[in-house]
Coordinates of C-alpha atoms in Angstrom, one line a residue:
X150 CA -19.3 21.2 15.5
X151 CA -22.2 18.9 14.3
X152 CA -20.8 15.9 12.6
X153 CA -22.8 15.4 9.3
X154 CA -23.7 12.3 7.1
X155 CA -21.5 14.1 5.2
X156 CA -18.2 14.3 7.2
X157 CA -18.6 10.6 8.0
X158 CA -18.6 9.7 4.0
X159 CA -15.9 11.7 3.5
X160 CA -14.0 10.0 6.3
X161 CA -14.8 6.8 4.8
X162 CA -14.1 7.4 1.2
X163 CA -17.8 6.9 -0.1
X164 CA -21.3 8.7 -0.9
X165 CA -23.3 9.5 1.8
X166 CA -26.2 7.5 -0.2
X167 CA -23.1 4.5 0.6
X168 CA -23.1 5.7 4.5
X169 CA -27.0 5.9 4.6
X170 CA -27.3 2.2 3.4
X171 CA -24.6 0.7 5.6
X172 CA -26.3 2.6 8.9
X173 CA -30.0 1.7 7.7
X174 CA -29.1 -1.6 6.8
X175 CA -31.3 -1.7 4.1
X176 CA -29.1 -2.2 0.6
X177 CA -26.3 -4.6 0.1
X178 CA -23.2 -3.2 0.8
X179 CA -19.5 -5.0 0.7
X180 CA -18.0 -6.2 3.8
X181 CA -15.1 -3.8 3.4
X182 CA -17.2 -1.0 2.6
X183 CA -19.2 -1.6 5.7
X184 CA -16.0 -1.7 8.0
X185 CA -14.6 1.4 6.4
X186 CA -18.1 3.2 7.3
X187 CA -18.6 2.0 10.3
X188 CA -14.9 2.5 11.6
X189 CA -15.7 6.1 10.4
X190 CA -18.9 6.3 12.8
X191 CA -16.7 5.5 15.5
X192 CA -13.8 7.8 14.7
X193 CA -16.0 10.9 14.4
X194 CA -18.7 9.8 17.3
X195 CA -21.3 9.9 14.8
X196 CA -25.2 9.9 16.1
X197 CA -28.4 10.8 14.1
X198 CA -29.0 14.5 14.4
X199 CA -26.0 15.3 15.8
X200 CA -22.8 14.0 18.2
X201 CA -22.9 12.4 21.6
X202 CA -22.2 15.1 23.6
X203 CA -25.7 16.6 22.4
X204 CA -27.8 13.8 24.4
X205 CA -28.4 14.5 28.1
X206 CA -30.6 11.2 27.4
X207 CA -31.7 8.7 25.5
X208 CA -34.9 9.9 24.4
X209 CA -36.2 7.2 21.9
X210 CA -38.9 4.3 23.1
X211 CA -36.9 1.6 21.4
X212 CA -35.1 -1.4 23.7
X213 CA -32.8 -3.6 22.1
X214 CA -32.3 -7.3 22.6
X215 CA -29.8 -9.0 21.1
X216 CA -29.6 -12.7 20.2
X217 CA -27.1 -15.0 19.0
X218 CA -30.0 -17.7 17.4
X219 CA -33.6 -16.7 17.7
X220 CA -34.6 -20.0 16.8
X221 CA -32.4 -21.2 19.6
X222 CA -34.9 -21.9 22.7
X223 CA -32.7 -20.9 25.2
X224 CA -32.6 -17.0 23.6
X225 CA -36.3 -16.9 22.9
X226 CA -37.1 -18.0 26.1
X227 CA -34.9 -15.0 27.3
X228 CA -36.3 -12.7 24.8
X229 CA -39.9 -13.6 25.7
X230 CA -39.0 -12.3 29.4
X231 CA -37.1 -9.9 28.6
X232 CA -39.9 -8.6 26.4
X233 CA -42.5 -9.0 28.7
X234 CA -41.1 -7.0 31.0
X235 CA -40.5 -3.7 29.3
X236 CA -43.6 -2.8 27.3
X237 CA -45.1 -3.3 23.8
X238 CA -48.2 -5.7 23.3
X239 CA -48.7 -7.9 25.8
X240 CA -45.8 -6.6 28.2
X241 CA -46.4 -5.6 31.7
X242 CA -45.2 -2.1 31.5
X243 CA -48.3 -0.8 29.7
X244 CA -47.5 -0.4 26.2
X245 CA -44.4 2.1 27.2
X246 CA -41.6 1.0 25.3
X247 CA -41.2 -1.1 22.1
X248 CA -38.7 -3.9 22.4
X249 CA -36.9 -5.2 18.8
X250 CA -34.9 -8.2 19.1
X251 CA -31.6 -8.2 16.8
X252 CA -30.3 -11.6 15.6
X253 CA -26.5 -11.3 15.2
X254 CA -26.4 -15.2 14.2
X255 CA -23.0 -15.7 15.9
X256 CA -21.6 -12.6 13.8
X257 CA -19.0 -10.3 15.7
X258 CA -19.5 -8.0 12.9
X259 CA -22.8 -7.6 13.1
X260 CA -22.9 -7.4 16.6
X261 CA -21.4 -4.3 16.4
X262 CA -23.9 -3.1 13.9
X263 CA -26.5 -3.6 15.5
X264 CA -24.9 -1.5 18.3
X265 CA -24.3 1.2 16.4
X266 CA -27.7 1.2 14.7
X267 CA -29.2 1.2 18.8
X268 CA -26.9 4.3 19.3
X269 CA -27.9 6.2 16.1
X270 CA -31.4 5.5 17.1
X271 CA -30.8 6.6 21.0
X272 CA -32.3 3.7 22.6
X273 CA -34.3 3.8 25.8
X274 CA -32.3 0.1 26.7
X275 CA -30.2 -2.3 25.3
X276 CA -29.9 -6.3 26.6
X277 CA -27.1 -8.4 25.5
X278 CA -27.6 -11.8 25.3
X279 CA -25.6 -15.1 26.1
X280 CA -21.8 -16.0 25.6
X281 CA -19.5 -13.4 24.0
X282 CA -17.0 -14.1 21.9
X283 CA -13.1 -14.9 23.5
X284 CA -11.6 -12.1 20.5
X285 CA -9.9 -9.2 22.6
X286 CA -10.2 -6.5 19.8
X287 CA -13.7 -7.8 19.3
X288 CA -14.0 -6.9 23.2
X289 CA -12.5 -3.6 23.4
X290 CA -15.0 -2.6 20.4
X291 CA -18.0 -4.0 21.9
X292 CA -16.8 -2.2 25.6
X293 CA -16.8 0.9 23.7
X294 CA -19.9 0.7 22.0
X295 CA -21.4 -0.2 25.2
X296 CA -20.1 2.6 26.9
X297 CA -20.6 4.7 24.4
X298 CA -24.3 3.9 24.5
X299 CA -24.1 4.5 28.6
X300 CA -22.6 8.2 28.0
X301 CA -25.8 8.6 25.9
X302 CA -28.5 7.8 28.8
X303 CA -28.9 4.1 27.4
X304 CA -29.5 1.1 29.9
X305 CA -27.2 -1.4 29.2
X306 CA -27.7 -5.1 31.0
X307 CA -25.7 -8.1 30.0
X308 CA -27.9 -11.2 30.4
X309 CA -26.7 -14.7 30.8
X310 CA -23.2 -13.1 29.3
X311 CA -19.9 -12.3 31.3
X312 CA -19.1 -9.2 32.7
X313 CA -17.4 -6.5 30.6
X314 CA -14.4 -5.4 32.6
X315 CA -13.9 -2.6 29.8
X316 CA -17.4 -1.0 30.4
X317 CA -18.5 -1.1 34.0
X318 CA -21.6 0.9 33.4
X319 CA -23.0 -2.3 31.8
X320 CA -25.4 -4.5 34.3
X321 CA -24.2 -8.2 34.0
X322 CA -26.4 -10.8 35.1
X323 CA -24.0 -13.7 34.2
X324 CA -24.9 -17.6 34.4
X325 CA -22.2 -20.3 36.8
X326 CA -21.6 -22.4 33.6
X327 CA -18.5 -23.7 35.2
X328 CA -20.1 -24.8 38.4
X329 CA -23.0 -26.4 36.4
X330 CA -20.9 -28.2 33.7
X331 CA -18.9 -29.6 36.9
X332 CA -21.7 -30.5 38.7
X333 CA -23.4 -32.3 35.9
X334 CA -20.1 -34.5 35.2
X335 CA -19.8 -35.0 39.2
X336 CA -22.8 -36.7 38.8
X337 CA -22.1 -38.7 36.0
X338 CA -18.9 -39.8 37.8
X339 CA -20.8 -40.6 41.2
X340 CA -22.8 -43.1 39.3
X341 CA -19.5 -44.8 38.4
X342 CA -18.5 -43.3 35.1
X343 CA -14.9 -43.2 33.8
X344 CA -15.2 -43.0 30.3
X345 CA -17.4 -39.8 29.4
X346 CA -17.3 -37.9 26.1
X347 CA -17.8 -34.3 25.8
X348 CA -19.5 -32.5 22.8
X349 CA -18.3 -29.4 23.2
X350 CA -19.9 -26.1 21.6
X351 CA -18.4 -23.2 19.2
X352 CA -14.3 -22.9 20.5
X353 CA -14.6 -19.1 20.5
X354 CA -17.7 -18.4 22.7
X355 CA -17.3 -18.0 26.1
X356 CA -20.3 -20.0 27.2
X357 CA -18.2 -23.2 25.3
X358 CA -15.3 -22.6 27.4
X359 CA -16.8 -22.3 30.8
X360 CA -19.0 -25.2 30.8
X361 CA -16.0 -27.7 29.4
X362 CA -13.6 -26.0 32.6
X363 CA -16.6 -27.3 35.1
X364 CA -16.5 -30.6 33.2
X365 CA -12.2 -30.7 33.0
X366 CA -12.4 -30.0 37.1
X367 CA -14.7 -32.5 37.7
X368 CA -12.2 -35.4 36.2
X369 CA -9.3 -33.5 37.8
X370 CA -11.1 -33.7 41.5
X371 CA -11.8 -37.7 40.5
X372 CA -8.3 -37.8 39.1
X373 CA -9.8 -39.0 35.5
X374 CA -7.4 -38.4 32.7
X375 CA -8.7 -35.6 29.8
X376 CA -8.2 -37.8 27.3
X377 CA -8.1 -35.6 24.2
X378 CA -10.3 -38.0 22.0
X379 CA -12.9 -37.5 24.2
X380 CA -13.9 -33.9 23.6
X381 CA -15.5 -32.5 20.0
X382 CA -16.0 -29.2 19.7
X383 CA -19.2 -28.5 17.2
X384 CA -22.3 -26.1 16.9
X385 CA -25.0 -25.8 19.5
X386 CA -27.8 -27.8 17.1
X387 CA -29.1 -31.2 16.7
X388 CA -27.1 -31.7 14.0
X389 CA -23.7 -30.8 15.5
X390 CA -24.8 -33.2 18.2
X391 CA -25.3 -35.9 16.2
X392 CA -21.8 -36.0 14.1
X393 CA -20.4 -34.9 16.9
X394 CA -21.4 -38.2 19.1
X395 CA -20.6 -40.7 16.2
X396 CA -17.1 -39.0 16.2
X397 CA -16.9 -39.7 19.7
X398 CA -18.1 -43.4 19.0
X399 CA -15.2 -43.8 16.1
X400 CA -12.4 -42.9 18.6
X401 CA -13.3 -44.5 21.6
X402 CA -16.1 -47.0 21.4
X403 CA -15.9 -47.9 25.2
X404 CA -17.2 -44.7 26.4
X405 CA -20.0 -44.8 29.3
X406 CA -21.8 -41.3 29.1
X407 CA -21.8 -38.4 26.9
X408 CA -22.2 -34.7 28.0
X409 CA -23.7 -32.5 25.5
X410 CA -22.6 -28.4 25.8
X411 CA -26.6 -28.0 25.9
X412 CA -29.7 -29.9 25.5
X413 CA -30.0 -29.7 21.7
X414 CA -27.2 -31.0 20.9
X415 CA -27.9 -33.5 23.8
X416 CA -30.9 -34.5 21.7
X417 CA -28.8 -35.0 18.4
X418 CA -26.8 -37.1 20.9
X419 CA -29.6 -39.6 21.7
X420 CA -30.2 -40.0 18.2
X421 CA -26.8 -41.0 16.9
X422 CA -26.7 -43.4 19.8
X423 CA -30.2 -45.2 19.0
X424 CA -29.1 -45.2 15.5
X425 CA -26.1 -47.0 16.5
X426 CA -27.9 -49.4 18.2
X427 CA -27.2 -48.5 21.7
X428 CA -29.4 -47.8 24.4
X429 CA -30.0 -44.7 26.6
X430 CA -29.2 -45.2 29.6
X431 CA -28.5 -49.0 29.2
X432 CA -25.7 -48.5 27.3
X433 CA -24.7 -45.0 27.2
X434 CA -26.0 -42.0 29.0
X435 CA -26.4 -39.0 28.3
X436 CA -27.2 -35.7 29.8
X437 CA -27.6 -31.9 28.4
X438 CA -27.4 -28.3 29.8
X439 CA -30.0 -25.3 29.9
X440 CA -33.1 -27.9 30.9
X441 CA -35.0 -26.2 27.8
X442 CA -38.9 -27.5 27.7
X443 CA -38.3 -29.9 25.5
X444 CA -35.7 -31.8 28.0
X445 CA -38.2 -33.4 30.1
X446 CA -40.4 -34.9 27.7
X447 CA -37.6 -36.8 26.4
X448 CA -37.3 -40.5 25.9
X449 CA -36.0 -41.1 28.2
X450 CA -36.2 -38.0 29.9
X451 CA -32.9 -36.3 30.1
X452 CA -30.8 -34.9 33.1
X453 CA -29.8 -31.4 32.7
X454 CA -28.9 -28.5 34.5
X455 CA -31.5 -25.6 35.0
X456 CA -30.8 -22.6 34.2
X457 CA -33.7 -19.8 35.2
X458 CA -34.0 -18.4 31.6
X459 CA -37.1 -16.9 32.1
X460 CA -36.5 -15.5 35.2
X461 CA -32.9 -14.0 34.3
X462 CA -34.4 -12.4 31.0
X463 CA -37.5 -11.3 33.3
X464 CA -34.5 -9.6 35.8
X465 CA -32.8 -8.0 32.7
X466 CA -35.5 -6.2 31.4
X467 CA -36.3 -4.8 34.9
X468 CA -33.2 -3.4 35.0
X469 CA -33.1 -2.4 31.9
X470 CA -36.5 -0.1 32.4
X471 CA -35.2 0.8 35.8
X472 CA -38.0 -1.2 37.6
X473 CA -35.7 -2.7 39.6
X474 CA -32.4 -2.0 41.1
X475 CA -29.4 -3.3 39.9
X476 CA -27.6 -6.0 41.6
X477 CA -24.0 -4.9 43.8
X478 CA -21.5 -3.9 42.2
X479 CA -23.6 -4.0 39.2
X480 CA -22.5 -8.0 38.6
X481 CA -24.5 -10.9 39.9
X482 CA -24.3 -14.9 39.3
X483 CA -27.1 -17.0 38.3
X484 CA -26.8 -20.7 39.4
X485 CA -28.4 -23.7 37.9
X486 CA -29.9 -26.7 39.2
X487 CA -28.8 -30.2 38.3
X488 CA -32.6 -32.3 37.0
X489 CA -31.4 -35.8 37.2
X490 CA -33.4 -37.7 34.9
X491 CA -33.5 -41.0 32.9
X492 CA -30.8 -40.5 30.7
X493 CA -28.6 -41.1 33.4
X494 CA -27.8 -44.3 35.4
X495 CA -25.0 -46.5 36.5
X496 CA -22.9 -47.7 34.0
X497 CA -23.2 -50.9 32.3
X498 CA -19.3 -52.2 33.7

């Protein structure tokens, strides 16, 4: 049987108008209301004009790109290729498919909206975007989602994002953030540093946890102590960076070098340092993650790692369009390159 707007309101205890406004997004609707509807979508398998099982394949010309932060460079940079690649104005593939980017804002919750509305909608693609977040339930529901969305005829590619063990039909093109956070803080140490703070990013995202594991096995090769005052967890913004890095000042005001989770907050970093009269790299250095466009023109310029946004996000939406073939096994690893700059030098004792 077709499952109806109905079936799903009455599943959820609410008017279909209720179920109409929680799938369209367009009405304010109560967080509890929304889970009810949308754990009712899922339950029955719900689709627009009828279930699943109806679509031999995805037939609409929408692709999907979610984003944590739009205004974070390092997802429009991705965004930009990603959109470049698979159609619309200005894209490469002629005008053929129309690319909508989805800003989640960090929200697991709406994460999974936005999923659901892609499904509804049968899109042509979907691209996932950066870290996930370390919540198993939220990671069986995205898995199904995803496959879900597979079972339909939709591409889905994970970009600059861990693999999802739970739905192998998803395409993961997945950055080395451990080996780059260890390499960055191997460097730091083979100028002579001992004493290096880490500002670390949001404690649930995956992308947090990775790079501070390169930057922990990095002291342990050295045989540095991980001295707990020396790591803050915060946001990845200027802002954060800057707190953060006065925090780190408070507790231990010996330190040598600070390593920022990415080169935002590197940048908030600088400036709680100048405005505690301290000098880059005289003083303290400092270096940042991602190598954004910004980095280099920096004073002074700061040492990063590189990671090939552009050409990852480029790579994703080939895939996604099935332009190009995916990579074996359907995983692959994108390594960055260390940019040593002048934020970095030997330290002053």
């Amino acid at each position: 049987m077709t499952v109806t707007l109905a079936d799903v309101a009455a599943r959820a205890q609410v008017s279909p108008a209720t179920v109409s406004r929680v799938l369209n997004g367009n009405y304010p609707v109560a967080a509890s209301t929304r889970e009810r509807v949308l754990r009712a979508v899922d339950e029955l398998d719900y689709v627009l004009n009828g279930p699943a099982s109806s679509l031999a394949a995805a037939t609409s010309d929408l692709v999907g790109i979610l984003v944590n932060d739009i205004a974070d460079p390092f997802f429009g940079i991705m965004a930009a290729a990603i959109q470049s690649e698979i159609g619309g104005p200005g894209g490469r593939a002629g005008g053929e498919r129309l690319g909508v980017v989805c800003n989640t804002g960090g929200s697991p919750e709406r994460e999974l909206t936005y999923l659901t509305l892609l499904q509804r909608q049968r899109a042509a693609a979907v691209v996932l975007t950066g870290g996930a977040v370390e919540d198993t339930s939220h990671a069986s529901a995205v898995a199904a989602k995803l496959r879900k969305l597979a079972e339909a005829g939709t591409r889905v590619v994970l970009c600059g994002r861990p693999p999802a063990p739970e739905a192998a039909e998803a395409i993961a093109l997945t950055f080395d953030n451990r080996g780059g956070g260890q390499q960055l803080t191997e460097h730091l140490i083979g100028l002579g540093h001992r004493r290096l703070g880490y500002i670390a990013g949001p404690e649930e995202r995956t992308t947090t946890r990775h790079r501070l594991e390169g930057h922990r096995a990095a002291l342990a090769v050295h045989g540095i102590e991980d001295d707990p005052r020396h790591t803050v967890y915060g946001r990845y913004d200027r802002r954060s960076g800057y707190e953060a890095t006065l925090e780190l000042l408070r507790r231990d005001p010996s330190l040598t070098a600070v390593v920022a989770a990415n080169d935002t907050v590197a940048l908030g970093a600088c400036a709680a340092l100048r405005d505690s009269g301290l000098r880059i790299p005289d003083d303290v250095s400092v270096a940042g993650f991602d190598d954004l466009p910004f980095s280099i023109d920096a004073v002074p310029a700061l040492t990063t790692v590189r990671l090939p946004l552009s050409e990852a996000g480029a790579r994703a939406g080939r895939i996604a369009m099935g332009r190009e073939e995916p990579p074996p096994g359907g995983i692959a690893t994108v390594r960055g390159e260390l940019m040593v700059r002048g934020s970095t030098a030997v330290p002053r004792d």
